[in-house]
Coordinates of C-alpha atoms and ligand atoms in Angstrom, one line a residue:
X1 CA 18.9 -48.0 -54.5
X2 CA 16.2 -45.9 -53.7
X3 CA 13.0 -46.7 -51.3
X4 CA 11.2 -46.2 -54.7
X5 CA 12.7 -48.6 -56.7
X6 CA 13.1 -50.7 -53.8
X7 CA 9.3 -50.8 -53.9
X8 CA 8.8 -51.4 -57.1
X9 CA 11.4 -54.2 -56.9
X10 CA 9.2 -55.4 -54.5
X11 CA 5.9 -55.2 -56.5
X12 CA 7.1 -57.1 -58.8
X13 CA 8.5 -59.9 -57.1
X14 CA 5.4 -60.3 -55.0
X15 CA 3.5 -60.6 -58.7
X16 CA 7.0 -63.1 -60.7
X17 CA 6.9 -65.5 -57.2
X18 CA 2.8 -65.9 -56.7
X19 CA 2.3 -63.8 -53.9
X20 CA 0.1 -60.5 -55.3
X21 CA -1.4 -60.3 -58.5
X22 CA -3.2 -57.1 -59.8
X23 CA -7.0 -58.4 -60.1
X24 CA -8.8 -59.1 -63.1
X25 CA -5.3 -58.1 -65.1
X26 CA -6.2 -59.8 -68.3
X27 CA -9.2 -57.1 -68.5
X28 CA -6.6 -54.0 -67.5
X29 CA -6.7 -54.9 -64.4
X30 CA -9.1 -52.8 -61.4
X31 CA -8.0 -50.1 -59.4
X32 CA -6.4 -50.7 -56.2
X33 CA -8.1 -54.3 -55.9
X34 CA -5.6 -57.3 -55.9
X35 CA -5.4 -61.2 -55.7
X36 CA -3.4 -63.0 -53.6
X37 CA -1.5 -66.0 -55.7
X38 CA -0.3 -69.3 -53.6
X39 CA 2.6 -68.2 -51.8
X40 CA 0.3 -65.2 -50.9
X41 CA -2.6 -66.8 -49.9
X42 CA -0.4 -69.3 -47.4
X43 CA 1.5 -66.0 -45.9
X44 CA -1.8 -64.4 -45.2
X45 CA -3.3 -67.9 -44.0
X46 CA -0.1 -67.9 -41.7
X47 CA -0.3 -64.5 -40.7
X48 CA -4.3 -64.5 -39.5
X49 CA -3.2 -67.7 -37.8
X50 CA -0.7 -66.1 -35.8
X51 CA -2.8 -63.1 -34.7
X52 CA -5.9 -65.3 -33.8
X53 CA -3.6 -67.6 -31.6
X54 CA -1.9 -64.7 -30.0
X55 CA -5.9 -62.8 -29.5
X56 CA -8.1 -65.3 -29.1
X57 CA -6.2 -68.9 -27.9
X58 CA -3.8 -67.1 -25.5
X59 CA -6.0 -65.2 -23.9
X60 CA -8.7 -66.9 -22.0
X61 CA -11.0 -63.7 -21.7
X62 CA -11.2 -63.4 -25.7
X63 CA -13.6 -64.9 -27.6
X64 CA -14.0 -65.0 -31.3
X65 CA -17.0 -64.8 -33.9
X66 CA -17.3 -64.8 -37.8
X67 CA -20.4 -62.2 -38.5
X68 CA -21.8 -61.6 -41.7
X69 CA -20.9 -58.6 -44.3
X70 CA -24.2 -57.4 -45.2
X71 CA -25.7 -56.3 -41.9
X72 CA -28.9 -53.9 -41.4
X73 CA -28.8 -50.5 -42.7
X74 CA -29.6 -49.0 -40.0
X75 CA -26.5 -50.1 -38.3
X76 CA -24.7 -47.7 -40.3
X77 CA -26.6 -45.2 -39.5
X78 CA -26.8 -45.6 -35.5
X79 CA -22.7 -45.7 -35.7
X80 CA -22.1 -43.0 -37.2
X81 CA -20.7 -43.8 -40.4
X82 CA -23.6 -42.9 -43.4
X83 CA -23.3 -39.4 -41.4
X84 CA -19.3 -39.3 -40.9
X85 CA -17.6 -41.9 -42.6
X86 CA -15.7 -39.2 -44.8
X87 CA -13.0 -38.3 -46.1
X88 CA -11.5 -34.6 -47.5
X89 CA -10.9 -34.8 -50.9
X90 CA -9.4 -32.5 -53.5
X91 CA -8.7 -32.0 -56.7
X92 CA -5.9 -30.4 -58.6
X93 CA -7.0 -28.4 -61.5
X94 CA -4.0 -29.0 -64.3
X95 CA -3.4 -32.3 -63.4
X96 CA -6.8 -33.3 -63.0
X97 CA -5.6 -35.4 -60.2
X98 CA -7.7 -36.3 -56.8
X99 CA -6.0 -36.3 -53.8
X100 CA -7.0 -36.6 -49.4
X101 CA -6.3 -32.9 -47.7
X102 CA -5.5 -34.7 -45.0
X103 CA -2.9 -36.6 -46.6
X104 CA -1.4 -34.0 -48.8
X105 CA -1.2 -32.2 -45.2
X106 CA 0.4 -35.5 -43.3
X107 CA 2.9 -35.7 -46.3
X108 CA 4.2 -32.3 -46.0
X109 CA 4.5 -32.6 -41.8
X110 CA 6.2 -35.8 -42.6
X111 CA 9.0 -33.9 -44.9
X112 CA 9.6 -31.9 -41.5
X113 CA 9.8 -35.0 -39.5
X114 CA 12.6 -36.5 -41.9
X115 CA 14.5 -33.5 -41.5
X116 CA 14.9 -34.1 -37.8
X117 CA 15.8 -37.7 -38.3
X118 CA 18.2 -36.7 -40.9
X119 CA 20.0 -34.0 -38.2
X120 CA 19.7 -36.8 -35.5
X121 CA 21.6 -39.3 -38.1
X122 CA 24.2 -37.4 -38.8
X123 CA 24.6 -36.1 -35.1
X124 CA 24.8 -39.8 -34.4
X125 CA 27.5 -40.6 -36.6
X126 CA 29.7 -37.7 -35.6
X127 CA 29.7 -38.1 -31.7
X128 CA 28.8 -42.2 -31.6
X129 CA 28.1 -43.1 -28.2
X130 CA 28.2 -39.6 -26.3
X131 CA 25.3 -38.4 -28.9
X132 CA 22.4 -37.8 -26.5
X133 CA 19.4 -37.8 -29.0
X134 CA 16.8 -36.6 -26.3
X135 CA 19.3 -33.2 -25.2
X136 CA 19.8 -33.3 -29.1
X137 CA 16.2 -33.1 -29.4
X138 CA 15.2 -30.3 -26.6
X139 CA 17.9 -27.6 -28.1
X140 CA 19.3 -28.0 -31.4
X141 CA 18.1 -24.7 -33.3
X142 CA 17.4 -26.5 -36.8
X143 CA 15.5 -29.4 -35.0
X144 CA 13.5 -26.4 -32.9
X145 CA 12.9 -24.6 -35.9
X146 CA 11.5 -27.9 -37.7
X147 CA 9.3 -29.1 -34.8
X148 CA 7.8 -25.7 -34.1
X149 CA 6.6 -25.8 -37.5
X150 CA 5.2 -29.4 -37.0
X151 CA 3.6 -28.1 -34.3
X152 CA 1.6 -25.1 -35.9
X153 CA 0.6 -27.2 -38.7
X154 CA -0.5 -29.4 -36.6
X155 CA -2.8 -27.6 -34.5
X156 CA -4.3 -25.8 -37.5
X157 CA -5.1 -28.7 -39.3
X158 CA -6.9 -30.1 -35.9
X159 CA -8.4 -27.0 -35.1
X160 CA -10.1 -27.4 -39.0
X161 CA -10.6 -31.1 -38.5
X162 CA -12.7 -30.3 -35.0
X163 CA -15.2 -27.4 -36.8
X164 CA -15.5 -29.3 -40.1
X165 CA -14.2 -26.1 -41.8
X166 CA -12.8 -27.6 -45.4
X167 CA -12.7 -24.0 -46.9
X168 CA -9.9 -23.9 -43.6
X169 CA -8.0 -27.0 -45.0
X170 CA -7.2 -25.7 -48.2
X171 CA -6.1 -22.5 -47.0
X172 CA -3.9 -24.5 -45.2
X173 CA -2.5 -26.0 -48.1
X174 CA -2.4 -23.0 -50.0
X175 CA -0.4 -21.4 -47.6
X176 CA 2.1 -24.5 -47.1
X177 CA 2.4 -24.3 -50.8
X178 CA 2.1 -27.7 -51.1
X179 CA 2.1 -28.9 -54.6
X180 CA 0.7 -32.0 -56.6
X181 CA 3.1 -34.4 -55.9
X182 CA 2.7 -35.8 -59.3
X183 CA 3.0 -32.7 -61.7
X184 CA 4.3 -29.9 -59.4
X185 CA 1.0 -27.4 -59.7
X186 CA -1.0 -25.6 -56.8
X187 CA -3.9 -25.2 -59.0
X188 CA -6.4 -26.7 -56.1
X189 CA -10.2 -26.9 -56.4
X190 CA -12.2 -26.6 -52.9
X191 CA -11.8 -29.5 -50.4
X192 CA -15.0 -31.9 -50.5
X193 CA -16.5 -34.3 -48.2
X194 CA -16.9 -37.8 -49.6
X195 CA -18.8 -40.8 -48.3
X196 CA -16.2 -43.9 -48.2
X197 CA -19.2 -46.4 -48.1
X198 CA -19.8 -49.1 -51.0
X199 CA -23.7 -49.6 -51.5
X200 CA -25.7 -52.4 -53.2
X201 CA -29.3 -53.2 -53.7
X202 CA -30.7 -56.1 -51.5
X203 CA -34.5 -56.3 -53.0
X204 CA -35.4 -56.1 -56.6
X205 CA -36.7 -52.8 -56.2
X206 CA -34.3 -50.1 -56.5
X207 CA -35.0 -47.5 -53.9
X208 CA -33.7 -46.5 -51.0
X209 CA -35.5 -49.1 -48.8
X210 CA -33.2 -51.7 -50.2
X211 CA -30.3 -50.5 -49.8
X212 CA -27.5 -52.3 -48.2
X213 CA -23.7 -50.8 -47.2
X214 CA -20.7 -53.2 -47.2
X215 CA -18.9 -53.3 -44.2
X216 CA -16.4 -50.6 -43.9
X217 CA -15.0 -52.3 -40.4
X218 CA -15.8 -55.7 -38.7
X219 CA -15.8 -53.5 -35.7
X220 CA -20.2 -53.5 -35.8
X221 CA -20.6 -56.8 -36.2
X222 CA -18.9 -57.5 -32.9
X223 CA -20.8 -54.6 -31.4
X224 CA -24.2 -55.9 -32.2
X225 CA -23.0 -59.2 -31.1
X226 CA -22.0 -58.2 -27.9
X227 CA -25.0 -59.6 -25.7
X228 CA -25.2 -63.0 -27.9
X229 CA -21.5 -63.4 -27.4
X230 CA -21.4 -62.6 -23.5
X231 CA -23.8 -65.4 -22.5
X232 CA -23.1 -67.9 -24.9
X233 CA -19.7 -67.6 -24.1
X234 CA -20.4 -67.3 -20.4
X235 CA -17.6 -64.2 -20.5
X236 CA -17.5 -61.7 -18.1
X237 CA -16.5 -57.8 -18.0
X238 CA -13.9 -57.9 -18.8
X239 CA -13.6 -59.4 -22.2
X240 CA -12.8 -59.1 -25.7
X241 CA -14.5 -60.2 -29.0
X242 CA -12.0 -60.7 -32.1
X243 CA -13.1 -61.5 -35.5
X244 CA -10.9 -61.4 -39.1
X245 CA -13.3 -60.5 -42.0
X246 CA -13.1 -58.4 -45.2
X247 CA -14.0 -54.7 -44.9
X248 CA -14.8 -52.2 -48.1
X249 CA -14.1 -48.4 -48.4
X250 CA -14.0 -46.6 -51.5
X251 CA -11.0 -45.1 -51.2
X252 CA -10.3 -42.4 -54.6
X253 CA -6.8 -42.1 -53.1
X254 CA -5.7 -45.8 -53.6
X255 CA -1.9 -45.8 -54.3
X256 CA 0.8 -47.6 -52.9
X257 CA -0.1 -51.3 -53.9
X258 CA -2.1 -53.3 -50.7
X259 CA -1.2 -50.3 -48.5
X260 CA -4.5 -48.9 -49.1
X261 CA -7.2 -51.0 -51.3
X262 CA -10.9 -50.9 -51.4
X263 CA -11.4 -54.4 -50.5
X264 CA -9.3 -55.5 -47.8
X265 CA -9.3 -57.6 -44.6
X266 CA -9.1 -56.1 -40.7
X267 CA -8.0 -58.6 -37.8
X268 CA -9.8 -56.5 -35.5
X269 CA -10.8 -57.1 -31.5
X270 CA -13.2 -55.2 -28.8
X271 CA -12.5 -55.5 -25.3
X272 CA -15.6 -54.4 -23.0
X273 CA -14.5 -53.0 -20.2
X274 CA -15.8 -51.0 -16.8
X275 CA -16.4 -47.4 -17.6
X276 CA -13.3 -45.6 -15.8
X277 CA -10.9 -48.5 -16.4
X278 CA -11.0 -48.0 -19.9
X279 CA -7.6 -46.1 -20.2
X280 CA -5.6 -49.3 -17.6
X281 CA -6.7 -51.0 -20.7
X282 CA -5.9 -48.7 -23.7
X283 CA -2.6 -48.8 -22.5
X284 CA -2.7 -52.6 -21.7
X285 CA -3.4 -53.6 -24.9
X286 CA -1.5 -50.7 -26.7
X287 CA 2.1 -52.8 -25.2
X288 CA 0.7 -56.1 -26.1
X289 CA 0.4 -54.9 -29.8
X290 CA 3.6 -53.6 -30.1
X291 CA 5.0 -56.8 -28.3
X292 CA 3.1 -58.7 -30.8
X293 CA 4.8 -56.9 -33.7
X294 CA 8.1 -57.0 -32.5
X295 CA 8.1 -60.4 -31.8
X296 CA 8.3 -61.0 -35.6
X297 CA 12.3 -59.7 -35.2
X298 CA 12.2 -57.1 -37.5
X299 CA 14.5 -54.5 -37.1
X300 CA 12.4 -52.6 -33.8
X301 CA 13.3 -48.9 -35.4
X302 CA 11.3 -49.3 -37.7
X303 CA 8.1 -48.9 -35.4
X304 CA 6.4 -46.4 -33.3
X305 CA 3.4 -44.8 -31.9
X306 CA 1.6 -41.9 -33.3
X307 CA -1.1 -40.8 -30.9
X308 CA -4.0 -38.7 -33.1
X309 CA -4.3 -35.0 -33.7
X310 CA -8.2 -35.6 -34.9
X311 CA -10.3 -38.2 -32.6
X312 CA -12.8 -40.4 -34.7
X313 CA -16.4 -39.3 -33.8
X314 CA -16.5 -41.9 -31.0
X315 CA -13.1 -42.2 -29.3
X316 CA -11.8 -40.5 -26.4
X317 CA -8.0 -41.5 -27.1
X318 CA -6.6 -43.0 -29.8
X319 CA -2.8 -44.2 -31.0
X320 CA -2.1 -45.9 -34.5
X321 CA 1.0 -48.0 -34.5
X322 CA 3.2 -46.9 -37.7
X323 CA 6.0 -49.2 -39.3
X324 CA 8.7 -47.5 -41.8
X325 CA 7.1 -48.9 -44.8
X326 CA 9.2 -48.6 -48.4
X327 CA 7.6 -45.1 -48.7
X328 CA 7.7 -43.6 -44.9
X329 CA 6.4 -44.3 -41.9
X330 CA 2.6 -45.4 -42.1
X331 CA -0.2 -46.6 -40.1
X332 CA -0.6 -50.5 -39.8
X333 CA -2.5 -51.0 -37.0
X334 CA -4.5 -48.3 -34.5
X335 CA -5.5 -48.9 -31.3
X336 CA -8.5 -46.6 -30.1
X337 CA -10.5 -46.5 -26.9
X338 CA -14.4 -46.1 -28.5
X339 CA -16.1 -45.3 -25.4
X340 CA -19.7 -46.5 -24.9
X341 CA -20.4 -44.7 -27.7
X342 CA -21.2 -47.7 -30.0
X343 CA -23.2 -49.7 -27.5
X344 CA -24.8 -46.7 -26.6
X345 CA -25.7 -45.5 -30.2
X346 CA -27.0 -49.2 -30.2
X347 CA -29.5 -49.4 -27.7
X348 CA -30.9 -45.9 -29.1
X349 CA -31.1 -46.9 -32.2
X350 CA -32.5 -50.4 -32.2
X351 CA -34.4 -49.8 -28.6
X352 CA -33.0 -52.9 -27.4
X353 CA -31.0 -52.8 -24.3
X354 CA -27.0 -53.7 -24.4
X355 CA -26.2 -53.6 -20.6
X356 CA -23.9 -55.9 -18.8
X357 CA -25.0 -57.1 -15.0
X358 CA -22.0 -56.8 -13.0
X359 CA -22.2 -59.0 -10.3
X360 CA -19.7 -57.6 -8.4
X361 CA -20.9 -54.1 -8.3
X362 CA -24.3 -55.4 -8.4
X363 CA -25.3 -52.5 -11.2
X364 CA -25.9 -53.0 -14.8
X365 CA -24.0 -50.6 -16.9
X366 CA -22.9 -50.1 -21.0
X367 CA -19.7 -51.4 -20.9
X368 CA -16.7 -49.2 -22.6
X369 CA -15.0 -50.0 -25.5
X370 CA -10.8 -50.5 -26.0
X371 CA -10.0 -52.3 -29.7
X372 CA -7.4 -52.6 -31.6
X373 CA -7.8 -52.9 -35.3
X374 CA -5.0 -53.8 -37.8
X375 CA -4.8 -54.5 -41.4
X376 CA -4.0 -58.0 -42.4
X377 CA -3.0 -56.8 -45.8
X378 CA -0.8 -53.6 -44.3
X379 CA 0.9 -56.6 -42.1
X380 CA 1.5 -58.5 -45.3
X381 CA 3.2 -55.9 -46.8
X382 CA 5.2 -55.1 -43.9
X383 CA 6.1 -58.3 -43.6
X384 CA 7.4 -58.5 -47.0
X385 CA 9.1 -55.5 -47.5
X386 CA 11.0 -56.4 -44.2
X387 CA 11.8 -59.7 -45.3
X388 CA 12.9 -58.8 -49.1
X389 CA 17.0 -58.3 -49.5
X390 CA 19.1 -58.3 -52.4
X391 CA 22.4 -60.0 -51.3
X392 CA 26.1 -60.3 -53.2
X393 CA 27.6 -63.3 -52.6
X394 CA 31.5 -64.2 -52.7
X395 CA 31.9 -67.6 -53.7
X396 CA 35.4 -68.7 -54.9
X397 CA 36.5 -65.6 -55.9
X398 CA 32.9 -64.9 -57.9
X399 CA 30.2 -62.8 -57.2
X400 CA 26.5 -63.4 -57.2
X401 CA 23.5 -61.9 -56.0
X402 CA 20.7 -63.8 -54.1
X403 CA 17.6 -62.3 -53.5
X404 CA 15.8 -63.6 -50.3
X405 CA 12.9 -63.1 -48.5
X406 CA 13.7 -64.1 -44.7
X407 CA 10.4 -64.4 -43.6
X408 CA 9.6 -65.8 -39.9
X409 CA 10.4 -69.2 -40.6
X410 CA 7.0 -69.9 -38.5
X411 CA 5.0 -67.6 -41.7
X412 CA 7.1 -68.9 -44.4
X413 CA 4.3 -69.9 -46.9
X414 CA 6.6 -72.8 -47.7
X415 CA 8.2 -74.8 -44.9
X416 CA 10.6 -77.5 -46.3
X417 CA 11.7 -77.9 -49.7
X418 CA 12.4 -81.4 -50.5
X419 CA 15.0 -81.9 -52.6
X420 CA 17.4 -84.8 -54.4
X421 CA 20.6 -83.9 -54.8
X422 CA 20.2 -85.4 -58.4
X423 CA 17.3 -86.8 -60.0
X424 CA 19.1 -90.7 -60.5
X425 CA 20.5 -93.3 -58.9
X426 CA 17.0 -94.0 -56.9
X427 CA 17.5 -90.5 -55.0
X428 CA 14.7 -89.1 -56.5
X429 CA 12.5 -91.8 -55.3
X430 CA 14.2 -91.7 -51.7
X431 CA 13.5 -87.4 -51.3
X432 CA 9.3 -88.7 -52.8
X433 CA 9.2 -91.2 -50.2
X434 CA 10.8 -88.3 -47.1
X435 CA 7.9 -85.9 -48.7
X436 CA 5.5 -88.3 -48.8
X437 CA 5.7 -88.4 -45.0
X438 CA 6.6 -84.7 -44.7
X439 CA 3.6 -83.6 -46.5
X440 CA 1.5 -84.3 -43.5
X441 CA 2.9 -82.2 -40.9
X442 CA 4.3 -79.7 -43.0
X443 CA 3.3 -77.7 -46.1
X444 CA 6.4 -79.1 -48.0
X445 CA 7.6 -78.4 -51.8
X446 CA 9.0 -81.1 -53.6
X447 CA 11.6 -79.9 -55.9
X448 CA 13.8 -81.8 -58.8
X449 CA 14.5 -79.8 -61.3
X450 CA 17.8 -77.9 -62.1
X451 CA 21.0 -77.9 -60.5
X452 CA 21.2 -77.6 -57.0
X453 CA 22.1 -74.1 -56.9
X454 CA 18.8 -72.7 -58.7
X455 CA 16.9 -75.0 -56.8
X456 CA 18.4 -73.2 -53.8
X457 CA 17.7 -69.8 -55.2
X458 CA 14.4 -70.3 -55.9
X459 CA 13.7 -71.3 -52.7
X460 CA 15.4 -68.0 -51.4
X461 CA 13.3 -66.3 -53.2
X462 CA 10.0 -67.6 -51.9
X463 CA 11.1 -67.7 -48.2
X464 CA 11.7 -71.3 -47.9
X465 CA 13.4 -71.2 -44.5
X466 CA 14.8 -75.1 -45.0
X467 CA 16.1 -77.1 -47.8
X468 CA 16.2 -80.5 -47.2
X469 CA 18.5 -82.0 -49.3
X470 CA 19.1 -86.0 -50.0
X471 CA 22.1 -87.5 -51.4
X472 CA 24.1 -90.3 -52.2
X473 CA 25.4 -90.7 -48.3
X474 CA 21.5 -90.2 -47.3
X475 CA 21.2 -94.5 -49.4
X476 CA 23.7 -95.7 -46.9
X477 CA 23.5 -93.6 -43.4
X478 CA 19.5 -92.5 -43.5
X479 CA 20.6 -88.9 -42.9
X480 CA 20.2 -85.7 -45.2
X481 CA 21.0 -82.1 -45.3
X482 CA 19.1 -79.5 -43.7
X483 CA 20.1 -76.1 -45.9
X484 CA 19.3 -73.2 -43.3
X485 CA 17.9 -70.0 -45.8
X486 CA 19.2 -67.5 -43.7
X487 CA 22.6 -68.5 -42.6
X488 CA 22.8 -70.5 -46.0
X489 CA 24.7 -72.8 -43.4
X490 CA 23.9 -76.7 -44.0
X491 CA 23.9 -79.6 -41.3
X492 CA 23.7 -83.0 -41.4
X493 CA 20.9 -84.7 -39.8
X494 CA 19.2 -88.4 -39.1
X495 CA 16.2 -89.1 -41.2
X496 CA 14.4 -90.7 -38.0
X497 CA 14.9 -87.0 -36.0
X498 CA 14.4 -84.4 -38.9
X499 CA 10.3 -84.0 -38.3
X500 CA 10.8 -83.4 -34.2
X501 CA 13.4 -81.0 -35.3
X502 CA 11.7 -79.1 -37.9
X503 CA 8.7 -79.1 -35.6
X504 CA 11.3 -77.3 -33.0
X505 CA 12.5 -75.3 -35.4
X506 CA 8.9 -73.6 -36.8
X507 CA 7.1 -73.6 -33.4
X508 CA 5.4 -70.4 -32.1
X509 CA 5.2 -71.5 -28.6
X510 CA 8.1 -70.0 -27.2
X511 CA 7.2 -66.6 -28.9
X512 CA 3.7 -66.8 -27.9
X513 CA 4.4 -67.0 -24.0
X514 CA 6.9 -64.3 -24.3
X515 CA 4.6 -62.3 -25.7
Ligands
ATP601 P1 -5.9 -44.6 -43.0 O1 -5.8 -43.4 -42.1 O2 -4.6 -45.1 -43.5 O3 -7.0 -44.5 -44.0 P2 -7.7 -45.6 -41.0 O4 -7.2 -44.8 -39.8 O5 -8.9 -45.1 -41.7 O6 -6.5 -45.8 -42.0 P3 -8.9 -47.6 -39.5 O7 -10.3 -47.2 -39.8 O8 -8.3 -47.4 -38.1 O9 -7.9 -47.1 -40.6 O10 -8.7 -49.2 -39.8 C1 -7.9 -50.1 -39.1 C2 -6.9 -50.7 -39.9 O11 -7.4 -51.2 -41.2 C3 -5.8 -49.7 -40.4 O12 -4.8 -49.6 -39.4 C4 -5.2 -50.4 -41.6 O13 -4.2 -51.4 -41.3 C5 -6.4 -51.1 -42.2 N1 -7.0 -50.4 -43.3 C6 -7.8 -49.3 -43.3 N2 -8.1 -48.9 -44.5 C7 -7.5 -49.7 -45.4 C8 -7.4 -49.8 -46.8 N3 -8.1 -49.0 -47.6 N4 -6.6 -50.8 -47.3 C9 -6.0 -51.7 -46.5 N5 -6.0 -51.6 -45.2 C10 -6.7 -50.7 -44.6

């Protein structure tokens, strides 16, 4: 199967099992805007929960804060964005198509990059264990000839990016012959600056006086924070601020389901640090990420770095973590050292002073900035993608397919499924009775209907890591079945133990202090 039709398989099973739904759909539906349905909502919940415990709980120097979406304009202004929140757009003539330069231009590198991965593959699986991929790397002449050429676009794209020069950028892709992906023509327009700001009217009166963005990052409304936060919190340098919130950018390029929307939500965090330490704690916080994501057990290839060619107007380094998503390696979460620029910009702008005392130093200084910033909906649908598999099943001499999604058990959206092996002989009322009590310590389904094996299935299909399943035996010896999702292995169990187990079973705090 291909990664496209894998996608799409996905896609639709997020939409048949309750997770995504495309918004407003009874009214056509709204471009790349989407609702999450109950198994989604739960995953998410789980998901935020997981992130704050891991930011904000485990770490006793972060603190957290909720800050509103409507801020004052002039915020906007002072960082940066009403003047460079932009992207490059164009437009292909024939297909009447809109498209990022950037993108088209990342795209094209990334058809480069696969070759190399496709010449390390097969290098792999000729030589096995005596392949060295770095030597590999440093001499093969197909793998040189590729890389070179990542290189030069590269640095012509950057060069472009630094002096603004758009007429640059589509040269660029004029000369790469790169062609609209959907309909194959070269036909472009001139590459355009656009503003990826939403706007709204706050007063009555519409002009520009009332004028109100919506956040495009929770990233300001931590910054403006910062002094409120320090001493109410009692924190000192250095700290970090974390806050989950929905962000809005009008992105014209939206494809690729929740990948890129123009309502989504960022787990974001800014640490203040000591200017000159700034980099200890780029790269500090660049391995606890990465811990972070692989302690969800996903298959580690499927990650890695990507440091920037083009630095945001206020960083002075800047790495995004990208996971192999159904369509390529993507972004998912960047980590960027801001600088003082947004304090800075700050105290300029609003002529209020955003200095830290250090008592140790005994000097007052604008702390510098080291976030990290990811994408609740990106993690979503990383998570599902890496959790979605189509199985075939032997089973006395038959075949069947299973599709399951093994999410973490400790995400799952449903824990336990609660279910009587029939619905008579009072077993029914025993499995009400074990949910009953269930219910309050874990978000449980109870189940009846249809033979055993559907039941199973559709619990498969939601991510139910455990099945609980009562019988006749469970009348006479208090004990029941727990069905494992993964394994599909089943074990017996005592009534009287199955909460402390299950509570074992979905706990984070093993994974937490590893991380
Ligand atoms: P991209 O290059 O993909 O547009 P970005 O570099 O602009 O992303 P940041 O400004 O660094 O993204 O935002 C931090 C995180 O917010 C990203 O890593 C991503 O997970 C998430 N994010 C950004 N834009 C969107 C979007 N339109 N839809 C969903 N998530 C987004």
């Amino acid at each position: 199967m291909s990664q496209q039709d894998n996608f799409k398989d996905i896609i639709s099973h997020c939409k048949e099992y309750g997770y995504v739904f495309p918004s407003s759909e009874i009214y056509d539906g709204l471009a790349a805007v989407y609702d999450y349905g109950p198994n989604g909502v739960e995953l998410k919940n789980n998901i935020k929960n997981y992130w704050w415990k891991a930011m904000v709980h485990v770490n006793e120097n972060v603190v957290g804060i909720d800050s509103a979406i409507f801020m004052n304009p002039k915020i906007w202004k002072a960082s940066g964005h009403v003047d460079n929140f932009n992207d490059p757009l164009i437009d292909n003539k024939d297909s009447k198509k809109r498209y990022r330069a950037d993108v088209l231009i990342e795209d094209h590198v990334a058809k480069y990059e696969a070759k190399i991965a496709k010449d390390v593959e097969k290098g792999k699986n000729r030589f096995g264990d005596q392949f060295d991929v770095e030597q590999f790397l440093a001499t093969n002449p197909n793998v040189l000839r590729n890389q070179a050429k990542i290189d030069e676009i590269n640095q012509r794209f950057k060069i472009c990016m630094d002096n603004e020069d758009l007429a640059g950028i589509k040269a660029l892709i004029v000369d790469l012959e790169i062609a609209d992906p959907e309909s194959g023509s070269k036909n472009w327009t001139d590459v355009r600056q656009f503003n990826l700001m939403f706007s709204t009217q706050m007063s009555s009166v519409a002009d520009d006086a009332g004028k109100l963005f919506l956040r495009p990052e929770t990233a300001q409304g931590i910054f403006v924070n910062f002094l409120n936060v320090q001493k109410t919190s009692r924190q000192k340098v250095p700290f970090g601020i974390a806050q989950i919130g929905k962000a809005f950018r009008n992105e014209i390029v939206a494809r690729q389901f929740i990948f890129r929307m123009k309502e989504f939500e960022q787990m974001e965090m800014q640490f203040f640090v000591r200017p000159g330490t700034e980099m200890e704690w780029y790269e500090h916080w660049k391995e606890k990420r990465i811990n972070w994501h692989k302690s969800l057990g996903f298959d580690a290839n499927n990650y890695r770095f990507h440091d920037h060619i083009k630095l945001a107007h206020y960083a002075n380094a800047a790495a995004d973590i990208e996971f192999n998503f159904p369509f390529g390696f993507k972004e998912v979460e960047g980590i960027h050292s801001r600088t003082d620029f947004d304090l800075g910009r700050h105290e300029e702008h609003s002529g209020k002073k955003l200095r830290y005392f250090d008592p140790e130093l005994n000097e007052s200084y604008v702390p510098y900035v080291v976030e990290t910033s990811i994408g609740l909906d990106r993690m979503f649908l990383l998570v599902l993608s890496s959790s979605y598999q189509v199985e075939q099943l032997e089973q006395d001499g038959k075949t069947s397919e299973r599709v399951v999604l093994k999410i973490p058990s400790f995400l799952a959206p449903v824990q336990l499924a609660i279910l009587p092996l029939v619905k008579r002989d009072g077993l029914a009322e025993k499995a009400m009775a074990i949910f009953e009590d269930l219910k309050y310590h874990f978000n449980c389904q109870y189940d009846e209907k249809d033979a055993i094996g559907r039941r199973y299935r559709r619990q498969d299909a939601i991510g139910t890591p455990y099945c609980i399943t009562i019988d006749h035996d469970s009348l006479n010896d208090d004990s029941l079945t727990v069905r494992y999702r993964d394994s599909m292995e089943q074990k017996r169990i005592k009534i009287s133990e199955l909460v402390d187990e299950m509570k074992k079973e979905l706990s984070v705090e093993n994974i937490l202090k590893q991380l």
